[in-house]
């Protein structure tokens, strides 16, 4: 274990109120593509740019095309939690990690066992009728054709934050409280370019800000520790050292 990994291990062992803030890089090790890497969603060829298709105005204007893209590119029903998700769940079970704040919508943190998960951009597993507000699971979108409809005739909309939509205020408030109370903030798998989510780390007042990402971020200069690598490999190695897996 190199010096940076040993430092991360020591800080985790000394901390009792850790918060993790993660982006799409957390899920790439579960074979869910990210958005901005060279082979990510935004670099693939579509008739309209993905950020346009995933906007509220496009959803209103061309709902059938929106759902065709959403089903094929945003839903990965066979994805399973990777070492990052499992390591964070283990830290929560140890009483060290108090919250996971995620920009992902895949629900893998909960699948791994994490209890306190704040989903800034919503979840594919929650869907609701825009007319009667009845809630539906993932099957209502995944197994439907064309525009998914409620029994009342209304359109079933995914409970995810589209471009041109604001973040949920209650989730934001809970996120800010968690970050402000943390003694250690681990940021992983995100380039910290999507606002307002990326700006939330400015509320951190604790002892150790750690950034773990495969590539450099604009916030590296403000961090107490920067580790270049895959978030699952880094957290997996460190957490296994702190709490060895059962044989």
PDB file of C-alpha atoms in Angstrom:
ATOM      1  CA  UNK A   1       0.000   0.000   0.000  1.00  0.00           C
ATOM      2  CA  UNK A   2       1.534   3.326  -1.068  1.00  0.00           C
ATOM      3  CA  UNK A   3       1.763   6.459   1.061  1.00  0.00           C
ATOM      4  CA  UNK A   4      -1.463   8.058  -0.210  1.00  0.00           C
ATOM      5  CA  UNK A   5      -3.439   4.906   0.455  1.00  0.00           C
ATOM      6  CA  UNK A   6      -1.967   4.622   3.944  1.00  0.00           C
ATOM      7  CA  UNK A   7      -2.952   8.244   4.605  1.00  0.00           C
ATOM      8  CA  UNK A   8      -6.525   7.578   3.458  1.00  0.00           C
ATOM      9  CA  UNK A   9      -6.706   4.489   5.666  1.00  0.00           C
ATOM     10  CA  UNK A  10      -5.470   6.449   8.684  1.00  0.00           C
ATOM     11  CA  UNK A  11      -7.955   9.275   8.189  1.00  0.00           C
ATOM     12  CA  UNK A  12     -10.865   6.841   7.783  1.00  0.00           C
ATOM     13  CA  UNK A  13      -9.832   5.045  10.967  1.00  0.00           C
ATOM     14  CA  UNK A  14      -9.657   8.355  12.857  1.00  0.00           C
ATOM     15  CA  UNK A  15     -12.954   9.746  11.517  1.00  0.00           C
ATOM     16  CA  UNK A  16     -16.434   9.143  12.880  1.00  0.00           C
ATOM     17  CA  UNK A  17     -18.564  11.292  10.559  1.00  0.00           C
ATOM     18  CA  UNK A  18     -17.586  10.566   6.949  1.00  0.00           C
ATOM     19  CA  UNK A  19     -19.679  11.657   3.982  1.00  0.00           C
ATOM     20  CA  UNK A  20     -19.134  10.343   0.466  1.00  0.00           C
ATOM     21  CA  UNK A  21     -19.996  12.430  -2.597  1.00  0.00           C
ATOM     22  CA  UNK A  22     -19.979  10.452  -5.840  1.00  0.00           C
ATOM     23  CA  UNK A  23     -20.598  10.773  -9.557  1.00  0.00           C
ATOM     24  CA  UNK A  24     -20.922   8.564 -12.607  1.00  0.00           C
ATOM     25  CA  UNK A  25     -17.399   7.153 -12.182  1.00  0.00           C
ATOM     26  CA  UNK A  26     -18.677   5.170  -9.210  1.00  0.00           C
ATOM     27  CA  UNK A  27     -20.904   3.123 -11.516  1.00  0.00           C
ATOM     28  CA  UNK A  28     -18.606   2.636 -14.504  1.00  0.00           C
ATOM     29  CA  UNK A  29     -17.087  -0.378 -12.754  1.00  0.00           C
ATOM     30  CA  UNK A  30     -20.604  -1.849 -12.868  1.00  0.00           C
ATOM     31  CA  UNK A  31     -20.524  -1.425 -16.664  1.00  0.00           C
ATOM     32  CA  UNK A  32     -22.757   1.641 -16.679  1.00  0.00           C
ATOM     33  CA  UNK A  33     -21.189   4.197 -19.049  1.00  0.00           C
ATOM     34  CA  UNK A  34     -20.467   7.667 -17.770  1.00  0.00           C
ATOM     35  CA  UNK A  35     -21.214  10.874 -19.626  1.00  0.00           C
ATOM     36  CA  UNK A  36     -18.057  12.849 -20.312  1.00  0.00           C
ATOM     37  CA  UNK A  37     -15.179  10.401 -20.829  1.00  0.00           C
ATOM     38  CA  UNK A  38     -14.011   9.735 -24.384  1.00  0.00           C
ATOM     39  CA  UNK A  39     -16.255   6.668 -24.690  1.00  0.00           C
ATOM     40  CA  UNK A  40     -19.068   8.172 -22.616  1.00  0.00           C
ATOM     41  CA  UNK A  41     -22.634   8.949 -23.554  1.00  0.00           C
ATOM     42  CA  UNK A  42     -21.943  12.484 -24.765  1.00  0.00           C
ATOM     43  CA  UNK A  43     -19.408  11.293 -27.335  1.00  0.00           C
ATOM     44  CA  UNK A  44     -21.759   8.823 -29.008  1.00  0.00           C
ATOM     45  CA  UNK A  45     -23.637   9.852 -32.151  1.00  0.00           C
ATOM     46  CA  UNK A  46     -27.347  10.564 -31.919  1.00  0.00           C
ATOM     47  CA  UNK A  47     -29.756  12.573 -34.029  1.00  0.00           C
ATOM     48  CA  UNK A  48     -29.947  15.050 -31.149  1.00  0.00           C
ATOM     49  CA  UNK A  49     -27.308  15.577 -28.429  1.00  0.00           C
ATOM     50  CA  UNK A  50     -27.977  13.523 -25.259  1.00  0.00           C
ATOM     51  CA  UNK A  51     -28.151  16.676 -23.125  1.00  0.00           C
ATOM     52  CA  UNK A  52     -30.926  17.931 -25.434  1.00  0.00           C
ATOM     53  CA  UNK A  53     -32.847  14.651 -25.341  1.00  0.00           C
ATOM     54  CA  UNK A  54     -32.595  14.580 -21.538  1.00  0.00           C
ATOM     55  CA  UNK A  55     -34.051  18.078 -21.156  1.00  0.00           C
ATOM     56  CA  UNK A  56     -37.506  18.973 -19.901  1.00  0.00           C
ATOM     57  CA  UNK A  57     -38.391  20.862 -23.087  1.00  0.00           C
ATOM     58  CA  UNK A  58     -37.460  17.867 -25.287  1.00  0.00           C
ATOM     59  CA  UNK A  59     -39.442  15.560 -22.997  1.00  0.00           C
ATOM     60  CA  UNK A  60     -42.489  17.799 -23.493  1.00  0.00           C
ATOM     61  CA  UNK A  61     -41.957  18.251 -27.202  1.00  0.00           C
ATOM     62  CA  UNK A  62     -40.961  14.722 -28.243  1.00  0.00           C
ATOM     63  CA  UNK A  63     -41.940  12.312 -25.447  1.00  0.00           C
ATOM     64  CA  UNK A  64     -41.826   9.176 -27.589  1.00  0.00           C
ATOM     65  CA  UNK A  65     -38.256   9.904 -28.726  1.00  0.00           C
ATOM     66  CA  UNK A  66     -37.314  10.769 -25.141  1.00  0.00           C
ATOM     67  CA  UNK A  67     -38.536   7.395 -23.851  1.00  0.00           C
ATOM     68  CA  UNK A  68     -36.848   5.494 -26.661  1.00  0.00           C
ATOM     69  CA  UNK A  69     -33.500   7.029 -25.652  1.00  0.00           C
ATOM     70  CA  UNK A  70     -34.202   6.743 -21.917  1.00  0.00           C
ATOM     71  CA  UNK A  71     -34.990   3.013 -22.096  1.00  0.00           C
ATOM     72  CA  UNK A  72     -31.929   2.187 -24.187  1.00  0.00           C
ATOM     73  CA  UNK A  73     -29.335   4.468 -22.554  1.00  0.00           C
ATOM     74  CA  UNK A  74     -30.379   5.259 -18.980  1.00  0.00           C
ATOM     75  CA  UNK A  75     -31.675   1.921 -17.682  1.00  0.00           C
ATOM     76  CA  UNK A  76     -29.264  -0.911 -16.865  1.00  0.00           C
ATOM     77  CA  UNK A  77     -31.401  -3.484 -15.040  1.00  0.00           C
ATOM     78  CA  UNK A  78     -28.649  -6.115 -14.922  1.00  0.00           C
ATOM     79  CA  UNK A  79     -26.052  -3.842 -13.289  1.00  0.00           C
ATOM     80  CA  UNK A  80     -24.752  -4.975  -9.900  1.00  0.00           C
ATOM     81  CA  UNK A  81     -22.965  -3.067  -7.113  1.00  0.00           C
ATOM     82  CA  UNK A  82     -19.174  -2.998  -7.432  1.00  0.00           C
ATOM     83  CA  UNK A  83     -16.399  -2.707  -4.819  1.00  0.00           C
ATOM     84  CA  UNK A  84     -17.033   1.016  -4.381  1.00  0.00           C
ATOM     85  CA  UNK A  85     -20.702   0.537  -3.485  1.00  0.00           C
ATOM     86  CA  UNK A  86     -19.933  -2.414  -1.224  1.00  0.00           C
ATOM     87  CA  UNK A  87     -17.048  -0.663   0.544  1.00  0.00           C
ATOM     88  CA  UNK A  88     -19.195   2.382   1.298  1.00  0.00           C
ATOM     89  CA  UNK A  89     -21.965   0.161   2.655  1.00  0.00           C
ATOM     90  CA  UNK A  90     -19.395  -1.544   4.887  1.00  0.00           C
ATOM     91  CA  UNK A  91     -18.155   1.813   6.212  1.00  0.00           C
ATOM     92  CA  UNK A  92     -21.740   2.741   7.045  1.00  0.00           C
ATOM     93  CA  UNK A  93     -22.239  -0.552   8.873  1.00  0.00           C
ATOM     94  CA  UNK A  94     -19.080   0.215  10.880  1.00  0.00           C
ATOM     95  CA  UNK A  95     -20.666   3.509  11.968  1.00  0.00           C
ATOM     96  CA  UNK A  96     -18.075   5.667  10.202  1.00  0.00           C
ATOM     97  CA  UNK A  97     -19.920   6.722   7.043  1.00  0.00           C
ATOM     98  CA  UNK A  98     -23.030   8.798   7.768  1.00  0.00           C
ATOM     99  CA  UNK A  99     -24.297   9.461   4.244  1.00  0.00           C
ATOM    100  CA  UNK A 100     -23.744   8.774   0.555  1.00  0.00           C
ATOM    101  CA  UNK A 101     -24.547  11.708  -1.700  1.00  0.00           C
ATOM    102  CA  UNK A 102     -24.812  10.600  -5.302  1.00  0.00           C
ATOM    103  CA  UNK A 103     -25.416  12.149  -8.690  1.00  0.00           C
ATOM    104  CA  UNK A 104     -26.262   8.690 -10.055  1.00  0.00           C
ATOM    105  CA  UNK A 105     -29.782   7.446 -10.669  1.00  0.00           C
ATOM    106  CA  UNK A 106     -29.111   3.686 -10.785  1.00  0.00           C
ATOM    107  CA  UNK A 107     -29.914   2.736  -7.183  1.00  0.00           C
ATOM    108  CA  UNK A 108     -26.759   0.618  -6.791  1.00  0.00           C
ATOM    109  CA  UNK A 109     -25.811   2.144  -3.437  1.00  0.00           C
ATOM    110  CA  UNK A 110     -29.062   0.922  -1.910  1.00  0.00           C
ATOM    111  CA  UNK A 111     -28.645  -2.446  -3.612  1.00  0.00           C
ATOM    112  CA  UNK A 112     -25.235  -2.756  -1.909  1.00  0.00           C
ATOM    113  CA  UNK A 113     -26.806  -2.095   1.497  1.00  0.00           C
ATOM    114  CA  UNK A 114     -26.328   1.644   2.078  1.00  0.00           C
ATOM    115  CA  UNK A 115     -29.214   3.148   4.073  1.00  0.00           C
ATOM    116  CA  UNK A 116     -28.611   6.906   4.051  1.00  0.00           C
ATOM    117  CA  UNK A 117     -28.416   7.725   0.343  1.00  0.00           C
ATOM    118  CA  UNK A 118     -29.218  11.210  -0.923  1.00  0.00           C
ATOM    119  CA  UNK A 119     -29.960  11.051  -4.653  1.00  0.00           C
ATOM    120  CA  UNK A 120     -29.405  14.514  -6.088  1.00  0.00           C
ATOM    121  CA  UNK A 121     -30.657  13.590  -9.551  1.00  0.00           C
ATOM    122  CA  UNK A 122     -33.404  11.147  -8.590  1.00  0.00           C
ATOM    123  CA  UNK A 123     -33.737   7.455  -9.383  1.00  0.00           C
ATOM    124  CA  UNK A 124     -34.802   5.237 -12.282  1.00  0.00           C
ATOM    125  CA  UNK A 125     -36.572   3.057  -9.707  1.00  0.00           C
ATOM    126  CA  UNK A 126     -39.119   5.779  -8.903  1.00  0.00           C
ATOM    127  CA  UNK A 127     -41.657   6.887 -11.488  1.00  0.00           C
ATOM    128  CA  UNK A 128     -44.936   8.732 -11.098  1.00  0.00           C
ATOM    129  CA  UNK A 129     -48.059   9.688 -13.021  1.00  0.00           C
ATOM    130  CA  UNK A 130     -48.050  13.378 -13.846  1.00  0.00           C
ATOM    131  CA  UNK A 131     -51.843  13.466 -13.584  1.00  0.00           C
ATOM    132  CA  UNK A 132     -52.793  11.493 -10.460  1.00  0.00           C
ATOM    133  CA  UNK A 133     -49.285  11.218  -8.865  1.00  0.00           C
ATOM    134  CA  UNK A 134     -49.514   7.421  -8.522  1.00  0.00           C
ATOM    135  CA  UNK A 135     -46.038   5.916  -8.107  1.00  0.00           C
ATOM    136  CA  UNK A 136     -44.623   3.110 -10.216  1.00  0.00           C
ATOM    137  CA  UNK A 137     -41.488   0.982 -10.179  1.00  0.00           C
ATOM    138  CA  UNK A 138     -38.918   0.518 -12.915  1.00  0.00           C
ATOM    139  CA  UNK A 139     -41.044  -2.070 -14.748  1.00  0.00           C
ATOM    140  CA  UNK A 140     -43.613   0.580 -15.665  1.00  0.00           C
ATOM    141  CA  UNK A 141     -41.045   2.269 -17.891  1.00  0.00           C
ATOM    142  CA  UNK A 142     -38.835  -0.636 -18.873  1.00  0.00           C
ATOM    143  CA  UNK A 143     -41.616  -2.945 -20.055  1.00  0.00           C
ATOM    144  CA  UNK A 144     -43.838  -0.325 -21.694  1.00  0.00           C
ATOM    145  CA  UNK A 145     -43.963   0.687 -25.338  1.00  0.00           C
ATOM    146  CA  UNK A 146     -43.990   4.219 -26.640  1.00  0.00           C
ATOM    147  CA  UNK A 147     -45.146   6.696 -23.992  1.00  0.00           C
ATOM    148  CA  UNK A 148     -45.836   4.906 -20.665  1.00  0.00           C
ATOM    149  CA  UNK A 149     -49.321   5.573 -19.349  1.00  0.00           C
ATOM    150  CA  UNK A 150     -50.942   5.323 -15.933  1.00  0.00           C
ATOM    151  CA  UNK A 151     -54.257   3.553 -15.422  1.00  0.00           C
ATOM    152  CA  UNK A 152     -55.783   7.032 -15.301  1.00  0.00           C
ATOM    153  CA  UNK A 153     -54.355   7.876 -18.707  1.00  0.00           C
ATOM    154  CA  UNK A 154     -51.637  10.246 -17.508  1.00  0.00           C
ATOM    155  CA  UNK A 155     -48.022  10.014 -18.604  1.00  0.00           C
ATOM    156  CA  UNK A 156     -45.668   8.164 -16.235  1.00  0.00           C
ATOM    157  CA  UNK A 157     -42.555  10.293 -15.773  1.00  0.00           C
ATOM    158  CA  UNK A 158     -39.265   9.053 -14.313  1.00  0.00           C
ATOM    159  CA  UNK A 159     -38.456  10.696 -10.987  1.00  0.00           C
ATOM    160  CA  UNK A 160     -35.117  11.941 -12.312  1.00  0.00           C
ATOM    161  CA  UNK A 161     -33.894  15.500 -12.676  1.00  0.00           C
ATOM    162  CA  UNK A 162     -33.791  16.496 -16.338  1.00  0.00           C
ATOM    163  CA  UNK A 163     -31.840  19.387 -17.780  1.00  0.00           C
ATOM    164  CA  UNK A 164     -33.804  22.632 -17.213  1.00  0.00           C
ATOM    165  CA  UNK A 165     -35.223  21.222 -13.963  1.00  0.00           C
ATOM    166  CA  UNK A 166     -34.090  22.189 -10.468  1.00  0.00           C
ATOM    167  CA  UNK A 167     -32.841  19.804  -7.803  1.00  0.00           C
ATOM    168  CA  UNK A 168     -35.250  18.736  -5.078  1.00  0.00           C
ATOM    169  CA  UNK A 169     -35.048  21.336  -2.319  1.00  0.00           C
ATOM    170  CA  UNK A 170     -35.453  18.910   0.577  1.00  0.00           C
ATOM    171  CA  UNK A 171     -32.703  16.663  -0.760  1.00  0.00           C
ATOM    172  CA  UNK A 172     -30.464  19.686  -1.198  1.00  0.00           C
ATOM    173  CA  UNK A 173     -31.067  20.839   2.364  1.00  0.00           C
ATOM    174  CA  UNK A 174     -30.311  17.384   3.783  1.00  0.00           C
ATOM    175  CA  UNK A 175     -27.176  17.197   1.634  1.00  0.00           C
ATOM    176  CA  UNK A 176     -25.878  20.546   2.883  1.00  0.00           C
ATOM    177  CA  UNK A 177     -26.503  19.549   6.508  1.00  0.00           C
ATOM    178  CA  UNK A 178     -24.652  16.265   6.051  1.00  0.00           C
ATOM    179  CA  UNK A 179     -21.658  17.880   4.376  1.00  0.00           C
ATOM    180  CA  UNK A 180     -21.422  20.677   6.947  1.00  0.00           C
ATOM    181  CA  UNK A 181     -21.477  18.166   9.820  1.00  0.00           C
ATOM    182  CA  UNK A 182     -18.869  15.814   8.306  1.00  0.00           C
ATOM    183  CA  UNK A 183     -15.359  15.557   9.688  1.00  0.00           C
ATOM    184  CA  UNK A 184     -14.200  13.924   6.440  1.00  0.00           C
ATOM    185  CA  UNK A 185     -15.543  14.290   2.891  1.00  0.00           C
ATOM    186  CA  UNK A 186     -14.554  11.740   0.252  1.00  0.00           C
ATOM    187  CA  UNK A 187     -15.363  12.791  -3.303  1.00  0.00           C
ATOM    188  CA  UNK A 188     -15.099  10.038  -5.882  1.00  0.00           C
ATOM    189  CA  UNK A 189     -15.830   9.283  -9.519  1.00  0.00           C
ATOM    190  CA  UNK A 190     -16.806  12.799 -10.511  1.00  0.00           C
ATOM    191  CA  UNK A 191     -15.135  15.540 -12.522  1.00  0.00           C
ATOM    192  CA  UNK A 192     -16.951  18.146 -10.398  1.00  0.00           C
ATOM    193  CA  UNK A 193     -18.184  20.019 -13.472  1.00  0.00           C
ATOM    194  CA  UNK A 194     -21.958  19.647 -13.071  1.00  0.00           C
ATOM    195  CA  UNK A 195     -23.523  22.450 -11.086  1.00  0.00           C
ATOM    196  CA  UNK A 196     -25.200  23.099  -8.746  1.00  0.00           C
ATOM    197  CA  UNK A 197     -24.276  19.618  -7.440  1.00  0.00           C
ATOM    198  CA  UNK A 198     -20.502  20.158  -7.696  1.00  0.00           C
ATOM    199  CA  UNK A 199     -20.708  23.366  -5.677  1.00  0.00           C
ATOM    200  CA  UNK A 200     -22.116  21.516  -2.674  1.00  0.00           C
ATOM    201  CA  UNK A 201     -18.649  20.461  -1.532  1.00  0.00           C
ATOM    202  CA  UNK A 202     -17.983  24.130  -0.713  1.00  0.00           C
ATOM    203  CA  UNK A 203     -20.096  23.620   2.413  1.00  0.00           C
ATOM    204  CA  UNK A 204     -17.518  21.233   3.858  1.00  0.00           C
ATOM    205  CA  UNK A 205     -15.905  22.538   7.056  1.00  0.00           C
ATOM    206  CA  UNK A 206     -14.292  19.342   8.335  1.00  0.00           C
ATOM    207  CA  UNK A 207     -10.728  18.099   8.625  1.00  0.00           C
ATOM    208  CA  UNK A 208     -10.006  16.098   5.474  1.00  0.00           C
ATOM    209  CA  UNK A 209     -11.184  16.605   1.894  1.00  0.00           C
ATOM    210  CA  UNK A 210     -10.207  13.629  -0.282  1.00  0.00           C
ATOM    211  CA  UNK A 211     -10.642  13.465  -4.068  1.00  0.00           C
ATOM    212  CA  UNK A 212     -10.477  10.093  -5.840  1.00  0.00           C
ATOM    213  CA  UNK A 213     -10.876  10.123  -9.616  1.00  0.00           C
ATOM    214  CA  UNK A 214      -9.231   8.636 -12.697  1.00  0.00           C
ATOM    215  CA  UNK A 215      -8.499  12.095 -14.100  1.00  0.00           C
ATOM    216  CA  UNK A 216      -7.701  15.470 -12.554  1.00  0.00           C
ATOM    217  CA  UNK A 217     -10.476  17.821 -11.441  1.00  0.00           C
ATOM    218  CA  UNK A 218     -10.613  21.590 -11.070  1.00  0.00           C
ATOM    219  CA  UNK A 219     -10.871  21.101  -7.293  1.00  0.00           C
ATOM    220  CA  UNK A 220      -7.707  19.050  -6.824  1.00  0.00           C
ATOM    221  CA  UNK A 221      -5.789  22.089  -5.571  1.00  0.00           C
ATOM    222  CA  UNK A 222      -8.231  22.486  -2.671  1.00  0.00           C
ATOM    223  CA  UNK A 223      -8.048  18.870  -1.506  1.00  0.00           C
ATOM    224  CA  UNK A 224      -6.006  17.528   1.386  1.00  0.00           C
ATOM    225  CA  UNK A 225      -5.416  14.304  -0.531  1.00  0.00           C
ATOM    226  CA  UNK A 226      -5.786  13.465  -4.233  1.00  0.00           C
ATOM    227  CA  UNK A 227      -5.669   9.865  -5.425  1.00  0.00           C
ATOM    228  CA  UNK A 228      -5.720   9.040  -9.131  1.00  0.00           C
ATOM    229  CA  UNK A 229      -7.434   5.732  -9.796  1.00  0.00           C
ATOM    230  CA  UNK A 230     -10.670   3.805  -9.991  1.00  0.00           C
ATOM    231  CA  UNK A 231     -12.860   4.510  -6.992  1.00  0.00           C
ATOM    232  CA  UNK A 232     -13.764   0.839  -6.509  1.00  0.00           C
ATOM    233  CA  UNK A 233     -10.149  -0.300  -6.471  1.00  0.00           C
ATOM    234  CA  UNK A 234      -9.036   2.482  -4.113  1.00  0.00           C
ATOM    235  CA  UNK A 235     -11.870   2.142  -1.595  1.00  0.00           C
ATOM    236  CA  UNK A 236     -11.894  -1.633  -1.882  1.00  0.00           C
ATOM    237  CA  UNK A 237      -8.230  -1.950  -0.974  1.00  0.00           C
ATOM    238  CA  UNK A 238      -8.394   0.532   1.916  1.00  0.00           C
ATOM    239  CA  UNK A 239     -11.643  -0.723   3.460  1.00  0.00           C
ATOM    240  CA  UNK A 240     -10.497  -4.348   3.211  1.00  0.00           C
ATOM    241  CA  UNK A 241      -7.395  -3.330   5.191  1.00  0.00           C
ATOM    242  CA  UNK A 242      -9.548  -1.703   7.877  1.00  0.00           C
ATOM    243  CA  UNK A 243     -12.131  -4.468   7.990  1.00  0.00           C
ATOM    244  CA  UNK A 244     -10.895  -7.642   6.265  1.00  0.00           C
ATOM    245  CA  UNK A 245     -13.589  -9.584   4.400  1.00  0.00           C
ATOM    246  CA  UNK A 246     -14.869 -12.727   6.081  1.00  0.00           C
ATOM    247  CA  UNK A 247     -13.385 -15.947   4.745  1.00  0.00           C
TER     248      UNK A 247
END
